[in-house]
Amino acid sequence: MAKTLFLGDSLTAVYEMSAKYVLDEKIKTEYVSGSGLINKSKKDWIAFVNNFDLREFDNVIISLGTNDFVQYGSDEWLKYYSLVFQFIAEIQSENPLATIVWISPPHLKNPEHERYLIHTRHIIKHSAMLLNIHYLDINQPHILGTQWQSVIHNETVRTDDGIHITRKGGVRVIREVVKILNGQD
């Protein structure tokens, strides 16, 4: 039986709950609401993966970035690239055989926050490609939609706060994660 570790912000709690319905695996979760790679006051994720034994896990699922707003062309842009690279590289060096999937931040209802998150998503996606890990873009029509929307195909997939995902939305995301883990991406 595969062992899966979920790491991330508050969205991770929904993914964990949904995974228990879909995955027949041992699941461990480490998440902190409001956390990200930029703001280390909530949790220093790079220090965490440096000091946590990742060797027992077959899969590492990451949900970070929703709280990391990066302005294009700023010093933060390069710093964030460095943080994402370092975070992924630490996981890979600790457990080179693990399948790593980074779940993209979802669209946000707040247009100003969404504007910055576009750059955050780009950095994560590009870094994932360069470091040869899986990147799941959940902002597709059949998952959570190409823009913020609360309902898709008569299913409520987002909460009214404009940030979080419902259990049904989480199941949609986890189904896509399972496809990746089964080599169907």
mmCIF file of N, CA and C in Angstrom, residues 26-148:
data_model
loop_
_atom_site.group_PDB
_atom_site.id
_atom_site.type_symbol
_atom_site.label_atom_id
_atom_site.label_comp_id
_atom_site.label_asym_id
_atom_site.label_seq_id
_atom_site.Cartn_x
_atom_site.Cartn_y
_atom_site.Cartn_z
ATOM 1 N N LYS A 26 -2.270 4.914 2.778
ATOM 2 C CA LYS A 26 -1.979 5.547 4.053
ATOM 3 C C LYS A 26 -1.643 7.003 3.761
ATOM 4 N N ILE A 27 -2.314 7.897 4.461
ATOM 5 C CA ILE A 27 -2.157 9.324 4.199
ATOM 6 C C ILE A 27 -1.692 10.026 5.466
ATOM 7 N N LYS A 28 -0.691 10.880 5.319
ATOM 8 C CA LYS A 28 -0.262 11.756 6.404
ATOM 9 C C LYS A 28 -0.336 13.173 5.860
ATOM 10 N N THR A 29 -0.739 14.087 6.719
ATOM 11 C CA THR A 29 -0.904 15.470 6.284
ATOM 12 C C THR A 29 -0.212 16.422 7.239
ATOM 13 N N GLU A 30 0.448 17.399 6.672
ATOM 14 C CA GLU A 30 1.052 18.493 7.428
ATOM 15 C C GLU A 30 0.598 19.773 6.742
ATOM 16 N N TYR A 31 -0.245 20.547 7.435
ATOM 17 C CA TYR A 31 -0.682 21.805 6.830
ATOM 18 C C TYR A 31 -0.836 22.881 7.889
ATOM 19 N N VAL A 32 -0.679 24.125 7.445
ATOM 20 C CA VAL A 32 -0.849 25.280 8.306
ATOM 21 C C VAL A 32 -1.613 26.334 7.514
ATOM 22 N N SER A 33 -2.761 26.743 8.034
ATOM 23 C CA SER A 33 -3.560 27.782 7.380
ATOM 24 C C SER A 33 -2.748 29.066 7.251
ATOM 25 N N GLY A 34 -2.860 29.692 6.088
ATOM 26 C CA GLY A 34 -2.190 30.961 5.848
ATOM 27 C C GLY A 34 -0.712 30.853 5.534
ATOM 28 N N SER A 35 -0.208 29.637 5.437
ATOM 29 C CA SER A 35 1.228 29.473 5.207
ATOM 30 C C SER A 35 1.564 29.492 3.724
ATOM 31 N N GLY A 36 2.836 29.704 3.464
ATOM 32 C CA GLY A 36 3.359 29.692 2.107
ATOM 33 C C GLY A 36 4.869 29.660 2.176
ATOM 34 N N LEU A 37 5.512 29.800 1.051
ATOM 35 C CA LEU A 37 6.973 29.799 1.042
ATOM 36 C C LEU A 37 7.553 31.170 1.384
ATOM 37 N N ILE A 38 6.814 32.247 1.105
ATOM 38 C CA ILE A 38 7.324 33.593 1.358
ATOM 39 C C ILE A 38 7.265 33.941 2.842
ATOM 40 N N ASN A 39 6.101 33.788 3.453
ATOM 41 C CA ASN A 39 5.904 34.150 4.856
ATOM 42 C C ASN A 39 6.257 32.957 5.739
ATOM 43 N N LYS A 40 7.419 33.026 6.359
ATOM 44 C CA LYS A 40 7.888 31.910 7.184
ATOM 45 C C LYS A 40 7.368 31.989 8.616
ATOM 46 N N SER A 41 6.618 33.039 8.956
ATOM 47 C CA SER A 41 6.140 33.175 10.333
ATOM 48 C C SER A 41 5.104 32.106 10.682
ATOM 49 N N LYS A 42 4.337 31.669 9.706
ATOM 50 C CA LYS A 42 3.351 30.603 9.950
ATOM 51 C C LYS A 42 4.036 29.240 9.986
ATOM 52 N N LYS A 43 4.921 28.983 9.010
ATOM 53 C CA LYS A 43 5.693 27.743 8.957
ATOM 54 C C LYS A 43 6.810 27.926 7.942
ATOM 55 N N ASP A 44 7.982 27.493 8.325
ATOM 56 C CA ASP A 44 9.117 27.508 7.408
ATOM 57 C C ASP A 44 9.134 26.150 6.716
ATOM 58 N N TRP A 45 8.550 26.089 5.529
ATOM 59 C CA TRP A 45 8.380 24.812 4.833
ATOM 60 C C TRP A 45 9.709 24.192 4.408
ATOM 61 N N ILE A 46 10.677 25.005 4.050
ATOM 62 C CA ILE A 46 11.978 24.456 3.650
ATOM 63 C C ILE A 46 12.664 23.825 4.857
ATOM 64 N N ALA A 47 12.616 24.486 6.005
ATOM 65 C CA ALA A 47 13.175 23.898 7.229
ATOM 66 C C ALA A 47 12.423 22.616 7.586
ATOM 67 N N PHE A 48 11.114 22.623 7.394
ATOM 68 C CA PHE A 48 10.328 21.427 7.710
ATOM 69 C C PHE A 48 10.791 20.225 6.890
ATOM 70 N N VAL A 49 10.898 20.380 5.562
ATOM 71 C CA VAL A 49 11.295 19.228 4.740
ATOM 72 C C VAL A 49 12.749 18.832 5.004
ATOM 73 N N ASN A 50 13.577 19.772 5.454
ATOM 74 C CA ASN A 50 14.958 19.447 5.824
ATOM 75 C C ASN A 50 15.027 18.587 7.081
ATOM 76 N N ASN A 51 14.050 18.737 7.955
ATOM 77 C CA ASN A 51 14.081 18.066 9.259
ATOM 78 C C ASN A 51 13.037 16.975 9.412
ATOM 79 N N PHE A 52 12.374 16.602 8.338
ATOM 80 C CA PHE A 52 11.316 15.591 8.382
ATOM 81 C C PHE A 52 11.749 14.408 7.523
ATOM 82 N N ASP A 53 11.549 13.204 8.017
ATOM 83 C CA ASP A 53 11.953 12.013 7.268
ATOM 84 C C ASP A 53 10.921 11.717 6.179
ATOM 85 N N LEU A 54 11.274 12.042 4.952
ATOM 86 C CA LEU A 54 10.375 11.851 3.812
ATOM 87 C C LEU A 54 10.552 10.493 3.145
ATOM 88 N N ARG A 55 11.533 9.722 3.592
ATOM 89 C CA ARG A 55 11.888 8.474 2.902
ATOM 90 C C ARG A 55 10.782 7.429 2.911
ATOM 91 N N GLU A 56 9.880 7.488 3.871
ATOM 92 C CA GLU A 56 8.840 6.458 3.955
ATOM 93 C C GLU A 56 7.676 6.689 2.982
ATOM 94 N N PHE A 57 7.662 7.827 2.299
ATOM 95 C CA PHE A 57 6.522 8.178 1.453
ATOM 96 C C PHE A 57 6.783 7.878 -0.019
ATOM 97 N N ASP A 58 5.782 7.308 -0.663
ATOM 98 C CA ASP A 58 5.843 7.037 -2.098
ATOM 99 C C ASP A 58 5.454 8.276 -2.899
ATOM 100 N N ASN A 59 4.566 9.081 -2.321
ATOM 101 C CA ASN A 59 4.026 10.258 -3.004
ATOM 102 C C ASN A 59 4.071 11.452 -2.066
ATOM 103 N N VAL A 60 4.419 12.611 -2.615
ATOM 104 C CA VAL A 60 4.360 13.864 -1.872
ATOM 105 C C VAL A 60 3.500 14.816 -2.693
ATOM 106 N N ILE A 61 2.381 15.234 -2.102
ATOM 107 C CA ILE A 61 1.438 16.134 -2.769
ATOM 108 C C ILE A 61 1.556 17.500 -2.098
ATOM 109 N N ILE A 62 1.829 18.530 -2.879
ATOM 110 C CA ILE A 62 2.072 19.872 -2.351
ATOM 111 C C ILE A 62 0.937 20.804 -2.753
ATOM 112 N N SER A 63 0.447 21.566 -1.777
ATOM 113 C CA SER A 63 -0.542 22.608 -2.039
ATOM 114 C C SER A 63 -0.063 23.883 -1.358
ATOM 115 N N LEU A 64 0.841 24.565 -2.007
ATOM 116 C CA LEU A 64 1.351 25.841 -1.507
ATOM 117 C C LEU A 64 1.300 26.857 -2.638
ATOM 118 N N GLY A 65 1.226 28.127 -2.272
ATOM 119 C CA GLY A 65 1.247 29.194 -3.264
ATOM 120 C C GLY A 65 0.068 30.134 -3.161
ATOM 121 N N THR A 66 -1.047 29.659 -2.617
ATOM 122 C CA THR A 66 -2.243 30.496 -2.556
ATOM 123 C C THR A 66 -2.019 31.733 -1.690
ATOM 124 N N ASN A 67 -1.133 31.652 -0.716
ATOM 125 C CA ASN A 67 -0.834 32.788 0.158
ATOM 126 C C ASN A 67 0.428 33.537 -0.259
ATOM 127 N N ASP A 68 0.995 33.170 -1.383
ATOM 128 C CA ASP A 68 2.224 33.792 -1.883
ATOM 129 C C ASP A 68 1.902 34.657 -3.101
ATOM 130 N N PHE A 69 1.773 35.942 -2.881
ATOM 131 C CA PHE A 69 1.463 36.856 -3.983
ATOM 132 C C PHE A 69 2.764 37.461 -4.504
ATOM 133 N N VAL A 70 3.090 37.168 -5.760
ATOM 134 C CA VAL A 70 4.361 37.606 -6.337
ATOM 135 C C VAL A 70 4.091 38.576 -7.480
ATOM 136 N N GLN A 71 4.738 39.734 -7.414
ATOM 137 C CA GLN A 71 4.598 40.737 -8.466
ATOM 138 C C GLN A 71 5.611 40.456 -9.566
ATOM 139 N N TYR A 72 5.159 40.491 -10.801
ATOM 140 C CA TYR A 72 6.021 40.201 -11.950
ATOM 141 C C TYR A 72 7.186 41.179 -12.016
ATOM 142 N N GLY A 73 8.370 40.637 -12.290
ATOM 143 C CA GLY A 73 9.544 41.471 -12.502
ATOM 144 C C GLY A 73 10.152 42.056 -11.242
ATOM 145 N N SER A 74 9.596 41.764 -10.098
ATOM 146 C CA SER A 74 10.115 42.305 -8.847
ATOM 147 C C SER A 74 11.238 41.415 -8.317
ATOM 148 N N ASP A 75 11.921 41.896 -7.280
ATOM 149 C CA ASP A 75 12.927 41.064 -6.622
ATOM 150 C C ASP A 75 12.271 39.819 -6.031
ATOM 151 N N GLU A 76 11.020 39.974 -5.600
ATOM 152 C CA GLU A 76 10.288 38.827 -5.051
ATOM 153 C C GLU A 76 10.121 37.727 -6.091
ATOM 154 N N TRP A 77 10.007 38.101 -7.345
ATOM 155 C CA TRP A 77 9.854 37.139 -8.436
ATOM 156 C C TRP A 77 11.029 36.162 -8.427
ATOM 157 N N LEU A 78 12.249 36.682 -8.417
ATOM 158 C CA LEU A 78 13.448 35.831 -8.402
ATOM 159 C C LEU A 78 13.582 35.084 -7.082
ATOM 160 N N LYS A 79 13.260 35.760 -5.994
ATOM 161 C CA LYS A 79 13.337 35.118 -4.681
ATOM 162 C C LYS A 79 12.366 33.939 -4.614
ATOM 163 N N TYR A 80 11.170 34.121 -5.172
ATOM 164 C CA TYR A 80 10.180 33.046 -5.122
ATOM 165 C C TYR A 80 10.628 31.859 -5.974
ATOM 166 N N TYR A 81 11.188 32.130 -7.147
ATOM 167 C CA TYR A 81 11.763 31.046 -7.961
ATOM 168 C C TYR A 81 12.750 30.241 -7.119
ATOM 169 N N SER A 82 13.620 30.952 -6.426
ATOM 170 C CA SER A 82 14.638 30.307 -5.603
ATOM 171 C C SER A 82 14.004 29.463 -4.495
ATOM 172 N N LEU A 83 12.977 29.988 -3.842
ATOM 173 C CA LEU A 83 12.301 29.253 -2.768
ATOM 174 C C LEU A 83 11.627 27.985 -3.293
ATOM 175 N N VAL A 84 10.946 28.091 -4.423
ATOM 176 C CA VAL A 84 10.266 26.929 -5.005
ATOM 177 C C VAL A 84 11.296 25.875 -5.403
ATOM 178 N N PHE A 85 12.366 26.309 -6.060
ATOM 179 C CA PHE A 85 13.429 25.375 -6.456
ATOM 180 C C PHE A 85 14.013 24.674 -5.238
ATOM 181 N N GLN A 86 14.322 25.457 -4.209
ATOM 182 C CA GLN A 86 14.932 24.893 -3.005
ATOM 183 C C GLN A 86 13.991 23.896 -2.332
ATOM 184 N N PHE A 87 12.722 24.238 -2.240
ATOM 185 C CA PHE A 87 11.728 23.367 -1.604
ATOM 186 C C PHE A 87 11.628 22.029 -2.342
ATOM 187 N N ILE A 88 11.485 22.094 -3.662
ATOM 188 C CA ILE A 88 11.375 20.862 -4.461
ATOM 189 C C ILE A 88 12.676 20.061 -4.377
ATOM 190 N N ALA A 89 13.804 20.736 -4.513
ATOM 191 C CA ALA A 89 15.101 20.048 -4.489
ATOM 192 C C ALA A 89 15.339 19.342 -3.157
ATOM 193 N N GLU A 90 14.902 19.944 -2.068
ATOM 194 C CA GLU A 90 15.059 19.314 -0.750
ATOM 195 C C GLU A 90 14.242 18.030 -0.671
ATOM 196 N N ILE A 91 13.034 18.065 -1.181
ATOM 197 C CA ILE A 91 12.199 16.857 -1.188
ATOM 198 C C ILE A 91 12.844 15.789 -2.063
ATOM 199 N N GLN A 92 13.304 16.193 -3.248
ATOM 200 C CA GLN A 92 13.931 15.235 -4.170
ATOM 201 C C GLN A 92 15.202 14.630 -3.587
ATOM 202 N N SER A 93 15.991 15.417 -2.882
ATOM 203 C CA SER A 93 17.231 14.871 -2.324
ATOM 204 C C SER A 93 16.942 13.946 -1.150
ATOM 205 N N GLU A 94 15.915 14.242 -0.390
ATOM 206 C CA GLU A 94 15.528 13.391 0.742
ATOM 207 C C GLU A 94 14.911 12.081 0.267
ATOM 208 N N ASN A 95 14.128 12.155 -0.818
ATOM 209 C CA ASN A 95 13.455 10.958 -1.324
ATOM 210 C C ASN A 95 13.385 11.022 -2.850
ATOM 211 N N PRO A 96 14.461 10.628 -3.539
ATOM 212 C CA PRO A 96 14.501 10.742 -5.000
ATOM 213 C C PRO A 96 13.503 9.845 -5.729
ATOM 214 N N LEU A 97 12.950 8.856 -5.062
ATOM 215 C CA LEU A 97 12.007 7.944 -5.713
ATOM 216 C C LEU A 97 10.551 8.376 -5.562
ATOM 217 N N ALA A 98 10.303 9.353 -4.732
ATOM 218 C CA ALA A 98 8.921 9.790 -4.504
ATOM 219 C C ALA A 98 8.354 10.467 -5.748
ATOM 220 N N THR A 99 7.079 10.224 -6.002
ATOM 221 C CA THR A 99 6.347 10.974 -7.018
ATOM 222 C C THR A 99 5.874 12.256 -6.355
ATOM 223 N N ILE A 100 6.238 13.386 -6.932
ATOM 224 C CA ILE A 100 5.866 14.688 -6.372
ATOM 225 C C ILE A 100 4.851 15.340 -7.295
ATOM 226 N N VAL A 101 3.739 15.777 -6.708
ATOM 227 C CA VAL A 101 2.696 16.488 -7.450
ATOM 228 C C VAL A 101 2.457 17.813 -6.746
ATOM 229 N N TRP A 102 2.589 18.903 -7.492
ATOM 230 C CA TRP A 102 2.285 20.228 -6.939
ATOM 231 C C TRP A 102 0.932 20.641 -7.509
ATOM 232 N N ILE A 103 -0.038 20.813 -6.631
ATOM 233 C CA ILE A 103 -1.382 21.246 -7.029
ATOM 234 C C ILE A 103 -1.365 22.771 -7.121
ATOM 235 N N SER A 104 -1.753 23.295 -8.267
ATOM 236 C CA SER A 104 -1.715 24.747 -8.464
ATOM 237 C C SER A 104 -2.655 25.460 -7.497
ATOM 238 N N PRO A 105 -2.328 26.701 -7.157
ATOM 239 C CA PRO A 105 -3.297 27.498 -6.420
ATOM 240 C C PRO A 105 -4.544 27.715 -7.288
ATOM 241 N N PRO A 106 -5.719 27.672 -6.678
ATOM 242 C CA PRO A 106 -6.942 27.906 -7.456
ATOM 243 C C PRO A 106 -7.118 29.394 -7.762
ATOM 244 N N HIS A 107 -8.004 29.683 -8.702
ATOM 245 C CA HIS A 107 -8.359 31.079 -8.946
ATOM 246 C C HIS A 107 -8.996 31.650 -7.689
ATOM 247 N N LEU A 108 -8.742 32.931 -7.446
ATOM 248 C CA LEU A 108 -9.334 33.608 -6.302
ATOM 249 C C LEU A 108 -10.405 34.574 -6.777
ATOM 250 N N LYS A 109 -11.390 34.781 -5.935
ATOM 251 C CA LYS A 109 -12.497 35.675 -6.268
ATOM 252 C C LYS A 109 -12.041 37.142 -6.277
ATOM 253 N N ASN A 110 -11.116 37.502 -5.395
ATOM 254 C CA ASN A 110 -10.602 38.859 -5.299
ATOM 255 C C ASN A 110 -9.680 39.134 -6.493
ATOM 256 N N PRO A 111 -10.070 40.057 -7.401
ATOM 257 C CA PRO A 111 -9.291 40.279 -8.623
ATOM 258 C C PRO A 111 -7.860 40.768 -8.373
ATOM 259 N N GLU A 112 -7.649 41.558 -7.329
ATOM 260 C CA GLU A 112 -6.299 42.051 -7.044
ATOM 261 C C GLU A 112 -5.388 40.901 -6.613
ATOM 262 N N HIS A 113 -5.881 40.050 -5.745
ATOM 263 C CA HIS A 113 -5.096 38.887 -5.316
ATOM 264 C C HIS A 113 -4.865 37.935 -6.486
ATOM 265 N N GLU A 114 -5.886 37.748 -7.284
ATOM 266 C CA GLU A 114 -5.775 36.849 -8.441
ATOM 267 C C GLU A 114 -4.706 37.343 -9.413
ATOM 268 N N ARG A 115 -4.617 38.656 -9.566
ATOM 269 C CA ARG A 115 -3.631 39.243 -10.486
ATOM 270 C C ARG A 115 -2.204 38.846 -10.087
ATOM 271 N N TYR A 116 -1.916 38.862 -8.798
ATOM 272 C CA TYR A 116 -0.581 38.461 -8.334
ATOM 273 C C TYR A 116 -0.397 36.952 -8.369
ATOM 274 N N LEU A 117 -1.461 36.230 -8.120
ATOM 275 C CA LEU A 117 -1.366 34.768 -8.084
ATOM 276 C C LEU A 117 -1.065 34.185 -9.464
ATOM 277 N N ILE A 118 -1.402 34.911 -10.517
ATOM 278 C CA ILE A 118 -1.057 34.471 -11.878
ATOM 279 C C ILE A 118 0.457 34.258 -11.977
ATOM 280 N N HIS A 119 1.226 35.180 -11.418
ATOM 281 C CA HIS A 119 2.689 35.081 -11.463
ATOM 282 C C HIS A 119 3.189 33.946 -10.572
ATOM 283 N N THR A 120 2.563 33.794 -9.419
ATOM 284 C CA THR A 120 2.927 32.702 -8.508
ATOM 285 C C THR A 120 2.738 31.361 -9.205
ATOM 286 N N ARG A 121 1.589 31.178 -9.840
ATOM 287 C CA ARG A 121 1.316 29.923 -10.562
ATOM 288 C C ARG A 121 2.352 29.678 -11.655
ATOM 289 N N HIS A 122 2.687 30.728 -12.385
ATOM 290 C CA HIS A 122 3.671 30.597 -13.466
ATOM 291 C C HIS A 122 5.016 30.101 -12.919
ATOM 292 N N ILE A 123 5.468 30.685 -11.833
ATOM 293 C CA ILE A 123 6.753 30.291 -11.241
ATOM 294 C C ILE A 123 6.710 28.835 -10.800
ATOM 295 N N ILE A 124 5.635 28.436 -10.137
ATOM 296 C CA ILE A 124 5.521 27.051 -9.671
ATOM 297 C C ILE A 124 5.497 26.097 -10.860
ATOM 298 N N LYS A 125 4.694 26.415 -11.868
ATOM 299 C CA LYS A 125 4.584 25.540 -13.043
ATOM 300 C C LYS A 125 5.926 25.408 -13.766
ATOM 301 N N HIS A 126 6.603 26.520 -13.976
ATOM 302 C CA HIS A 126 7.887 26.509 -14.674
ATOM 303 C C HIS A 126 8.933 25.741 -13.866
ATOM 304 N N SER A 127 8.961 25.948 -12.564
ATOM 305 C CA SER A 127 9.902 25.236 -11.693
ATOM 306 C C SER A 127 9.628 23.739 -11.702
ATOM 307 N N ALA A 128 8.358 23.374 -11.652
ATOM 308 C CA ALA A 128 7.985 21.950 -11.681
ATOM 309 C C ALA A 128 8.471 21.299 -12.969
ATOM 310 N N MET A 129 8.301 22.006 -14.076
ATOM 311 C CA MET A 129 8.751 21.478 -15.363
ATOM 312 C C MET A 129 10.274 21.298 -15.368
ATOM 313 N N LEU A 130 10.999 22.302 -14.902
ATOM 314 C CA LEU A 130 12.460 22.251 -14.908
ATOM 315 C C LEU A 130 13.010 21.171 -13.978
ATOM 316 N N LEU A 131 12.316 20.923 -12.872
ATOM 317 C CA LEU A 131 12.780 19.932 -11.899
ATOM 318 C C LEU A 131 12.112 18.572 -12.084
ATOM 319 N N ASN A 132 11.342 18.454 -13.150
ATOM 320 C CA ASN A 132 10.741 17.175 -13.533
ATOM 321 C C ASN A 132 9.816 16.578 -12.469
ATOM 322 N N ILE A 133 8.939 17.440 -11.941
ATOM 323 C CA ILE A 133 7.879 16.934 -11.068
ATOM 324 C C ILE A 133 6.547 17.253 -11.737
ATOM 325 N N HIS A 134 5.489 16.677 -11.227
ATOM 326 C CA HIS A 134 4.164 16.892 -11.807
ATOM 327 C C HIS A 134 3.557 18.190 -11.278
ATOM 328 N N TYR A 135 2.919 18.920 -12.173
ATOM 329 C CA TYR A 135 2.186 20.134 -11.823
ATOM 330 C C TYR A 135 0.751 19.917 -12.267
ATOM 331 N N LEU A 136 -0.168 19.983 -11.330
ATOM 332 C CA LEU A 136 -1.583 19.823 -11.652
ATOM 333 C C LEU A 136 -2.251 21.187 -11.677
ATOM 334 N N ASP A 137 -2.632 21.623 -12.867
ATOM 335 C CA ASP A 137 -3.362 22.883 -13.022
ATOM 336 C C ASP A 137 -4.836 22.600 -12.767
ATOM 337 N N ILE A 138 -5.304 23.003 -11.597
ATOM 338 C CA ILE A 138 -6.701 22.726 -11.232
ATOM 339 C C ILE A 138 -7.656 23.753 -11.818
ATOM 340 N N ASN A 139 -7.115 24.750 -12.504
ATOM 341 C CA ASN A 139 -7.939 25.800 -13.098
ATOM 342 C C ASN A 139 -8.294 25.462 -14.540
ATOM 343 N N GLN A 140 -8.825 24.274 -14.705
ATOM 344 C CA GLN A 140 -9.274 23.781 -16.003
ATOM 345 C C GLN A 140 -10.792 23.613 -15.952
ATOM 346 N N PRO A 141 -11.455 23.652 -17.113
ATOM 347 C CA PRO A 141 -12.924 23.601 -17.128
ATOM 348 C C PRO A 141 -13.519 22.422 -16.364
ATOM 349 N N HIS A 142 -12.913 21.249 -16.456
ATOM 350 C CA HIS A 142 -13.500 20.057 -15.840
ATOM 351 C C HIS A 142 -13.121 19.878 -14.367
ATOM 352 N N ILE A 143 -12.220 20.727 -13.860
ATOM 353 C CA ILE A 143 -11.831 20.592 -12.449
ATOM 354 C C ILE A 143 -12.492 21.721 -11.645
ATOM 355 N N LEU A 144 -11.876 22.915 -11.612
ATOM 356 C CA LEU A 144 -12.458 24.035 -10.869
ATOM 357 C C LEU A 144 -12.809 25.229 -11.746
ATOM 358 N N GLY A 145 -12.606 25.112 -13.044
ATOM 359 C CA GLY A 145 -12.980 26.191 -13.953
ATOM 360 C C GLY A 145 -11.813 27.090 -14.318
ATOM 361 N N THR A 146 -11.972 27.815 -15.418
ATOM 362 C CA THR A 146 -10.902 28.671 -15.927
ATOM 363 C C THR A 146 -10.907 30.064 -15.305
ATOM 364 N N GLN A 147 -11.852 30.314 -14.438
ATOM 365 C CA GLN A 147 -11.893 31.530 -13.627
ATOM 366 C C GLN A 147 -12.634 31.168 -12.347
ATOM 367 N N TRP A 148 -12.606 32.070 -11.359
ATOM 368 C CA TRP A 148 -13.290 31.743 -10.114
ATOM 369 C C TRP A 148 -14.779 31.563 -10.395
#
